[in-house]
CSV table of C-alpha atoms in Angstrom, one decimal:
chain,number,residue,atom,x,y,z
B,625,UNK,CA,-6.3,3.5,-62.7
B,626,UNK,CA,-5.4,5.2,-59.5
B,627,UNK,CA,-8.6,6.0,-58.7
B,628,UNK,CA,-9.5,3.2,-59.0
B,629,UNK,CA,-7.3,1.2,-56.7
B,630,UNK,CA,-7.5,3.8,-54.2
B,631,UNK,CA,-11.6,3.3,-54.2
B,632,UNK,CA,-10.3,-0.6,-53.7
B,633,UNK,CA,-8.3,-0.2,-50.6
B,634,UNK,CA,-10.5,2.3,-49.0
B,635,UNK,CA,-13.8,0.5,-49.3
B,636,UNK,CA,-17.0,1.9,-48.9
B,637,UNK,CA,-15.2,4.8,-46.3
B,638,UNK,CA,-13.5,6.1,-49.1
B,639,UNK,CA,-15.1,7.5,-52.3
B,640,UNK,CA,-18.3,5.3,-51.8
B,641,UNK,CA,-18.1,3.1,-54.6
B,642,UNK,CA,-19.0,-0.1,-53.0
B,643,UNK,CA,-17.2,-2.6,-51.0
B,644,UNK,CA,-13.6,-3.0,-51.1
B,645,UNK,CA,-10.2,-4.1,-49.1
B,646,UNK,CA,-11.0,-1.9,-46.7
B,647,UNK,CA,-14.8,-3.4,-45.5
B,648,UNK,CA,-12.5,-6.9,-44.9
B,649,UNK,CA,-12.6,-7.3,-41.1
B,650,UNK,CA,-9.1,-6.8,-39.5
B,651,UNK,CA,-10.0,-10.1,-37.8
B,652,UNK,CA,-10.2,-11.8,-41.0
B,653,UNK,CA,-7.2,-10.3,-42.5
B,654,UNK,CA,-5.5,-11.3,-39.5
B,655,UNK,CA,-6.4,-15.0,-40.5
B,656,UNK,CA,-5.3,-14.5,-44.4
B,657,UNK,CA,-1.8,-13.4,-42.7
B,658,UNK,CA,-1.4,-16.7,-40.9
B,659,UNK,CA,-0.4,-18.2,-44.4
B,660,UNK,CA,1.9,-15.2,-45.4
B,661,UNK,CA,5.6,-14.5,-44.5
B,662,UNK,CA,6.8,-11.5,-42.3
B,663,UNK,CA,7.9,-9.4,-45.5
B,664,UNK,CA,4.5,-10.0,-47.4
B,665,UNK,CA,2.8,-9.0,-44.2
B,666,UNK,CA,4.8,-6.0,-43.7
B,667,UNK,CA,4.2,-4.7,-47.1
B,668,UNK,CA,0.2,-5.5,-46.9
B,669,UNK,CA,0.3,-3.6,-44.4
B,670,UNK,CA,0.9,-0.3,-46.2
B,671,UNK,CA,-3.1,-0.8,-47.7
B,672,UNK,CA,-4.8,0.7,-45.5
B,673,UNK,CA,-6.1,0.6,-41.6
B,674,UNK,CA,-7.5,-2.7,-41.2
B,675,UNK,CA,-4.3,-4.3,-43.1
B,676,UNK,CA,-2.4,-2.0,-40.9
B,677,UNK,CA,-4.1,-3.0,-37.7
B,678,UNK,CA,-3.8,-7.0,-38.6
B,679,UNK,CA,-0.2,-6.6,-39.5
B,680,UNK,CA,0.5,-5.5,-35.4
B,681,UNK,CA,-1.4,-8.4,-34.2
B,682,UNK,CA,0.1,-10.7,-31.6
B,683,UNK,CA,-1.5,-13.6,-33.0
B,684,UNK,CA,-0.1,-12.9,-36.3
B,685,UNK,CA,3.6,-12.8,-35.4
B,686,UNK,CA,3.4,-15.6,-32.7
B,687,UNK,CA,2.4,-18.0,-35.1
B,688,UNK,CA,5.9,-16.4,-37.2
B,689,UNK,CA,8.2,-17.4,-33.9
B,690,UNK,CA,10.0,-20.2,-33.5
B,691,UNK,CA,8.1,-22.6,-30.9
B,692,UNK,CA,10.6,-22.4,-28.8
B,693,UNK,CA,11.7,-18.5,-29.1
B,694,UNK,CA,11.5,-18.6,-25.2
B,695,UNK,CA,14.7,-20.1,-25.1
B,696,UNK,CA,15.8,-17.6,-27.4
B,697,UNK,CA,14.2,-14.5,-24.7
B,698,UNK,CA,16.8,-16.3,-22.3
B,699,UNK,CA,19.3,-15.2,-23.7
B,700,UNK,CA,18.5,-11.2,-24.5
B,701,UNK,CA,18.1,-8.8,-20.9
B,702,UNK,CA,14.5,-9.1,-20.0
B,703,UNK,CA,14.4,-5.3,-20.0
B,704,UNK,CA,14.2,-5.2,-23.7
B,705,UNK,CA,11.5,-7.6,-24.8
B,706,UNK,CA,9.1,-7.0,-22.1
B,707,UNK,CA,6.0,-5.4,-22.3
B,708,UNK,CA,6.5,-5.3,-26.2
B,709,UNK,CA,4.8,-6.5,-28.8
B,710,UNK,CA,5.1,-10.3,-30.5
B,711,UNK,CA,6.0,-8.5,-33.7
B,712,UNK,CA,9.2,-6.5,-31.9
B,713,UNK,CA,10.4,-9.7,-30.8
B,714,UNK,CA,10.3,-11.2,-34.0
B,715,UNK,CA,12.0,-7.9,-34.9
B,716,UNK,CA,14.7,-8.1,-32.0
B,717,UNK,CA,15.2,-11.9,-32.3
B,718,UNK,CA,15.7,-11.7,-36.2
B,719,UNK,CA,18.8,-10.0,-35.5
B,720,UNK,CA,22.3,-12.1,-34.6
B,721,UNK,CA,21.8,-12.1,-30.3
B,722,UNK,CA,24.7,-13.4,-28.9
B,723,UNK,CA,25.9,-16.3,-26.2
B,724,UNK,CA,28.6,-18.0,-24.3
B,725,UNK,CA,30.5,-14.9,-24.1
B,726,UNK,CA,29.9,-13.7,-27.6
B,727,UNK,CA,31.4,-16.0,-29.1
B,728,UNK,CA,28.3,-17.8,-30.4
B,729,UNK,CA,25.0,-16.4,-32.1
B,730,UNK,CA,21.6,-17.4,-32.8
B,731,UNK,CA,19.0,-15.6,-35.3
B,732,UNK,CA,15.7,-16.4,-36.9
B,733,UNK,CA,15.5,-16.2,-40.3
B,734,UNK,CA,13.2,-13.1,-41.2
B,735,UNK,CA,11.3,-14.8,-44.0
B,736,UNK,CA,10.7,-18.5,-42.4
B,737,UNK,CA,11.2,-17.8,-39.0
B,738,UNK,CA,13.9,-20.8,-38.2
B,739,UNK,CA,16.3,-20.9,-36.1
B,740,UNK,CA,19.9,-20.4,-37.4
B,741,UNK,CA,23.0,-20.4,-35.6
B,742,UNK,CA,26.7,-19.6,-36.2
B,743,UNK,CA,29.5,-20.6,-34.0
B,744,UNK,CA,32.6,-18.0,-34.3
B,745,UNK,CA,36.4,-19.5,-34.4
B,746,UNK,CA,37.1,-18.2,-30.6
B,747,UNK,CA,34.2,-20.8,-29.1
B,748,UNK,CA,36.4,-23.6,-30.8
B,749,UNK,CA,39.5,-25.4,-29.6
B,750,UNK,CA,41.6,-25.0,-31.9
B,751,UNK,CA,45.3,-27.1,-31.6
B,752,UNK,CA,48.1,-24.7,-30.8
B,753,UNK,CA,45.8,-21.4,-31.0
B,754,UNK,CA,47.7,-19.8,-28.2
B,755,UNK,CA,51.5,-20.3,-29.9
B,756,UNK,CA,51.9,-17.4,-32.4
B,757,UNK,CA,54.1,-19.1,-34.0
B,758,UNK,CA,51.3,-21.2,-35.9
B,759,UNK,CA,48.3,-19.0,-35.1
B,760,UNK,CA,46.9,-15.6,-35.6
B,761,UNK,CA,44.0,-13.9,-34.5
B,762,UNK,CA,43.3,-11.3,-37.4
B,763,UNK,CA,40.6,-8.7,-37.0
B,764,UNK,CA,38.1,-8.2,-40.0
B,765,UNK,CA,34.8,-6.9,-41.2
B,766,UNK,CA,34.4,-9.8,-43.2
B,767,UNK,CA,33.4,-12.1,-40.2
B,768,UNK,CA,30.1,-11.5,-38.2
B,769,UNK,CA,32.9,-11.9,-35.5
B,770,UNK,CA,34.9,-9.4,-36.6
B,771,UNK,CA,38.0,-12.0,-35.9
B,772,UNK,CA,38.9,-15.0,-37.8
B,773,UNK,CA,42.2,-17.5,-36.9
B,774,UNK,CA,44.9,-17.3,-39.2
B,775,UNK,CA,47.1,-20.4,-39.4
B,776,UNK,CA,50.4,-19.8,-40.8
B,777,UNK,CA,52.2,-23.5,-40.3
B,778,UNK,CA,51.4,-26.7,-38.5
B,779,UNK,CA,52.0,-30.4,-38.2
B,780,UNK,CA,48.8,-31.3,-36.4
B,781,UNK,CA,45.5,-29.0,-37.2
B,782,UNK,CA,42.9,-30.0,-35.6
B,783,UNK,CA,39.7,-27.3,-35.0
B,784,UNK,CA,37.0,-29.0,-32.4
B,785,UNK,CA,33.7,-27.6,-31.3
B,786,UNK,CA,30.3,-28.4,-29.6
B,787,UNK,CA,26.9,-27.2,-29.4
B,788,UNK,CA,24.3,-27.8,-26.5
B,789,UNK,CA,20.9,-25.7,-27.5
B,790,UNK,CA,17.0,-26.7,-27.8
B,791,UNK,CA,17.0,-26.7,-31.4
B,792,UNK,CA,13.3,-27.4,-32.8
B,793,UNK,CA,12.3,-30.0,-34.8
B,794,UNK,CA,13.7,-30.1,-38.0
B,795,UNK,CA,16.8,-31.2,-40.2
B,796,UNK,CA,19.9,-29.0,-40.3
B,797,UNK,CA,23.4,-28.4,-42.2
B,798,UNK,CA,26.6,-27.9,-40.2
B,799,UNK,CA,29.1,-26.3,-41.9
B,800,UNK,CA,32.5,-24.7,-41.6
B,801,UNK,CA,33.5,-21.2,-43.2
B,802,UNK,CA,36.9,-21.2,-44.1
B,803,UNK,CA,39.5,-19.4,-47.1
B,804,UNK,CA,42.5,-20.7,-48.4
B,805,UNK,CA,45.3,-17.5,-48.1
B,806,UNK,CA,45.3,-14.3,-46.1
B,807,UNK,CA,43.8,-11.5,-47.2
B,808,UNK,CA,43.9,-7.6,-46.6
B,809,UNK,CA,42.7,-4.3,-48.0
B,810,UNK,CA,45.6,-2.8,-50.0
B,811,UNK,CA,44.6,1.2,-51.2
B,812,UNK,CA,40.9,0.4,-50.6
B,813,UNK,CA,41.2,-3.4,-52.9
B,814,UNK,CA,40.9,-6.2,-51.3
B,815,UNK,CA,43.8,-8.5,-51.6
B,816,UNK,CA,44.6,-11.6,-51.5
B,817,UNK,CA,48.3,-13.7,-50.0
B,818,UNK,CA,49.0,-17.2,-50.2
B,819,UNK,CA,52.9,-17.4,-48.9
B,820,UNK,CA,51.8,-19.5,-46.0
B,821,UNK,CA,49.5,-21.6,-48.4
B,822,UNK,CA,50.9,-24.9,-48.6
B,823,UNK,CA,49.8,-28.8,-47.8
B,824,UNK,CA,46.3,-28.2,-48.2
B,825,UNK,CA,46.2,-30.9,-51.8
B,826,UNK,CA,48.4,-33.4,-49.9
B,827,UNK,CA,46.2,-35.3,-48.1
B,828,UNK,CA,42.6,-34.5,-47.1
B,829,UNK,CA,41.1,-32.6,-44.5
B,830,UNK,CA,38.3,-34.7,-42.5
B,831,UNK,CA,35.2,-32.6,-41.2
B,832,UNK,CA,33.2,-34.4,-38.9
B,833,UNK,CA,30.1,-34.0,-36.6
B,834,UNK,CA,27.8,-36.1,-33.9
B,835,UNK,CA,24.9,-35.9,-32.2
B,836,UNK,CA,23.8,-36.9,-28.3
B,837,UNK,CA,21.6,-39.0,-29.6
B,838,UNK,CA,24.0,-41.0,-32.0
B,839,UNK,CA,23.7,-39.1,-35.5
B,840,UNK,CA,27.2,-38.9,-37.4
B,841,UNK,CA,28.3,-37.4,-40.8
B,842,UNK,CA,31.7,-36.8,-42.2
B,843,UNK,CA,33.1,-35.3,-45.4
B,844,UNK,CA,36.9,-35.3,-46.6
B,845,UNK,CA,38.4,-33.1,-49.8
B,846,UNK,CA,41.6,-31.4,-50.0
B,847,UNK,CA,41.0,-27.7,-49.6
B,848,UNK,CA,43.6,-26.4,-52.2
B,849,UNK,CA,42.5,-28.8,-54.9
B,850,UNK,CA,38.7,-27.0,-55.7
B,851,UNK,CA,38.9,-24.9,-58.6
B,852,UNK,CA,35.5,-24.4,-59.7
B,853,UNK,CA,32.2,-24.2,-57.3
B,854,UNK,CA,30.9,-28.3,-56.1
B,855,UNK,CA,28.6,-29.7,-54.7
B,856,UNK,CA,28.9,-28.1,-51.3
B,857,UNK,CA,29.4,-25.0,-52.6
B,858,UNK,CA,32.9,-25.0,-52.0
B,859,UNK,CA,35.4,-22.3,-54.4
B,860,UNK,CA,38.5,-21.6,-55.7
B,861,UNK,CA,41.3,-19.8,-53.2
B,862,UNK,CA,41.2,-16.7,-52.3
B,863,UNK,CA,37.2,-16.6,-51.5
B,864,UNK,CA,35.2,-17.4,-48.6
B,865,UNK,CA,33.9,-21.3,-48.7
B,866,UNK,CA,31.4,-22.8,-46.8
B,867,UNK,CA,32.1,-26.5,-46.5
B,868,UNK,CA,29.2,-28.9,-45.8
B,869,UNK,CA,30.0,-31.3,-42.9
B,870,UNK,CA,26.8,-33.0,-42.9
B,871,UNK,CA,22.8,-32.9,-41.1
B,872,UNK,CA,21.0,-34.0,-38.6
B,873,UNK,CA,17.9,-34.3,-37.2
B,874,UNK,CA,16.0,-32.9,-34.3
B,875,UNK,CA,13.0,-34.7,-33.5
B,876,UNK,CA,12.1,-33.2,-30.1
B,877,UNK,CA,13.8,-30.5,-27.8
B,878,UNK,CA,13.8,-32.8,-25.1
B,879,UNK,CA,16.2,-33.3,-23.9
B,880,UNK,CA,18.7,-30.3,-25.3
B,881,UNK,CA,20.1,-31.4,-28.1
B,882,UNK,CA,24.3,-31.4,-28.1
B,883,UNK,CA,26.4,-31.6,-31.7
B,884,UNK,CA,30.0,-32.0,-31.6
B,885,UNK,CA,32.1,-30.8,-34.6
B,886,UNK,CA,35.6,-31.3,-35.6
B,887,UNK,CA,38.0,-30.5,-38.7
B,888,UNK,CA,41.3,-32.2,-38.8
B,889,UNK,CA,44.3,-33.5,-40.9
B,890,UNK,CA,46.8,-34.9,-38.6
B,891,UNK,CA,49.7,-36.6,-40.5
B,892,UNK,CA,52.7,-34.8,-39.3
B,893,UNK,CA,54.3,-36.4,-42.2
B,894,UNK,CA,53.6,-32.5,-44.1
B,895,UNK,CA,53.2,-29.2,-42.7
B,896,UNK,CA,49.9,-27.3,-43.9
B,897,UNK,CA,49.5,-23.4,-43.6
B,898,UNK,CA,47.8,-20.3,-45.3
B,899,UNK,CA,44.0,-20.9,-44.3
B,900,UNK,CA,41.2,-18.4,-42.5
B,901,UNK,CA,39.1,-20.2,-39.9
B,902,UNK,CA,35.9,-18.0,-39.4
B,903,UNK,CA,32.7,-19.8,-38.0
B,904,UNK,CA,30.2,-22.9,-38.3
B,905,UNK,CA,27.0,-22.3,-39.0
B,906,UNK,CA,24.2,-24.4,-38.2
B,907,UNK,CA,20.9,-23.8,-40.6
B,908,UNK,CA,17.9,-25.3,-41.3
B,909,UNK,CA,18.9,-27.6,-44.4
B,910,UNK,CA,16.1,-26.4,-46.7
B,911,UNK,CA,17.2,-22.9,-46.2
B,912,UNK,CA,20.5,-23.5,-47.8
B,913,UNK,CA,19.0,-25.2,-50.9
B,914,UNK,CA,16.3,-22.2,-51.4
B,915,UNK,CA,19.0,-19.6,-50.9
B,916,UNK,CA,21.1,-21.6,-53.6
B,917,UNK,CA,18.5,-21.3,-55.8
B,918,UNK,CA,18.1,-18.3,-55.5
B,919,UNK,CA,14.6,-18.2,-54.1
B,920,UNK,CA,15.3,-15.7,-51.1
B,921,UNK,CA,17.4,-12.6,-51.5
């Protein structure tokens, strides 16, 4: 049997058998990898020379970029994507490359190539951030960010945001990362404390977003009601929820396309405290149903 699949991959170079995967022009394995993602390339690749060769081609991991990864190159020092090869900057762009002082980050995903986006709690206005009283910056590892805002007590909370970036074409899912309590490691155990957790099942919070080219979406729920997993993938306190705002649509990248965001619940007729404001992520919508599905790891 392994005789046998080595005489396959070598071809007719190899134990002389006849022809085999390795007699396929790299030219033509280059054009097989056109319909394959970046993983199933990358472990092809391990077949033999002509798999090997194909799997560095520029061809092969332009057509895996984003069409407008340019944009992306803007945003990374030019000293460390030029002169290298497409499949490097797929490489170096796959990973989180920050924006607007850090405090924003864009990615493509590794097995589609899309364009994702996250949005950390420092590039939002955030209503009485700066008056410790109500708000708390609290370092982490659980946040890309490593900080989230902590909100101990306020009348008026209201968390607003906007994004102005060439998205490409497609329809994506805005969504706000948020956990009801604070939480802590305690003798290496993670812990959660609500003390501050109150208000959140009086009246609803309303997420919001917009578009500069006249898309809305809203959602409303009251964050301390959710017991079990919904819908948006929302979960009982204590955990990390990602809470769906709504999509939109790019049709072209001209002009730049701008999404405002917001997340309020302004009757000061109750206080409301005891919640973790981390990020909004922006992601191709299909992504999120293939990942809740369980169809990418």
């Amino acid at each position: 049997m392994g005789a046998s699949l080595s005489n396959l991959t070598e071809g007719t170079n190899g134990a002389g058998h006849g022809p085999g995967l390795g007699d396929i022009p790299e030219s033509c394995v280059a054009c097989a990898f056109m319909y394959l993602t970046p993983p199933e390339i990358c472990n092809l690749a391990r077949l033999n020379r002509a798999f090997r060769g194909a799997a560095s081609s520029d061809s092969v991991w332009e057509s895996k970029l984003p069409p407008n990864y340019h944009d992306l190159l803007d945003l990374v020092p030019p000293q460390r994507y030029q002169n290298r090869s497409k499949k490097d900057v797929f490489a170096m762009l796959s990973r989180p490359v920050p924006f607007d002082d850090g405090n924003k980050v864009v990615w493509i995903d590794t097995v589609t190539g899309r364009v994702c986006m996250s949005v950390s709690a420092k590039g939002m206005v955030i209503t009485g951030i700066e008056d410790r009283r109500y708000w708390n910056w609290v370092p982490t590892e659980e946040s890309r960010f490593q900080v989230v805002a902590y909100l101990q007590q306020i009348w008026w909370f209201e968390v607003d945001g906007v994004v102005k970036f060439p998205f490409p074409a497609g329809i994506y899912t805005l969504s706000f990362r948020l956990h009801i309590g604070r939480f802590s490691k305690r003798l290496g155990r993670r812990v959660c404390n609500f003390e501050h957790t109150h208000g959140w099942d009086i009246k609803p919070v309303r997420f919001e977003l917009s578009t500069s080219d006249g898309q809305q979406a809203s959602y409303e729920c009251c964050l301390d009601e959710i017991e079990h997993g919904d819908a948006y993938g929302n979960h009982k306190r204590g955990c990390w929820a990602e809470y769906k705002v709504g999509e939109f649509t790019v049709t072209d990248t001209d002009p730049v396309t701008e999404v405002k965001f917001s997340m309020k619940q302004i009757d000061c007729t109750h206080s409301k405290g005891g919640l973790c404001v981390d990020s909004v992520s922006i992601v191709p919508s299909d992504f999120k149903e293939r990942k809740r599905r369980g169809v990418w790891k």
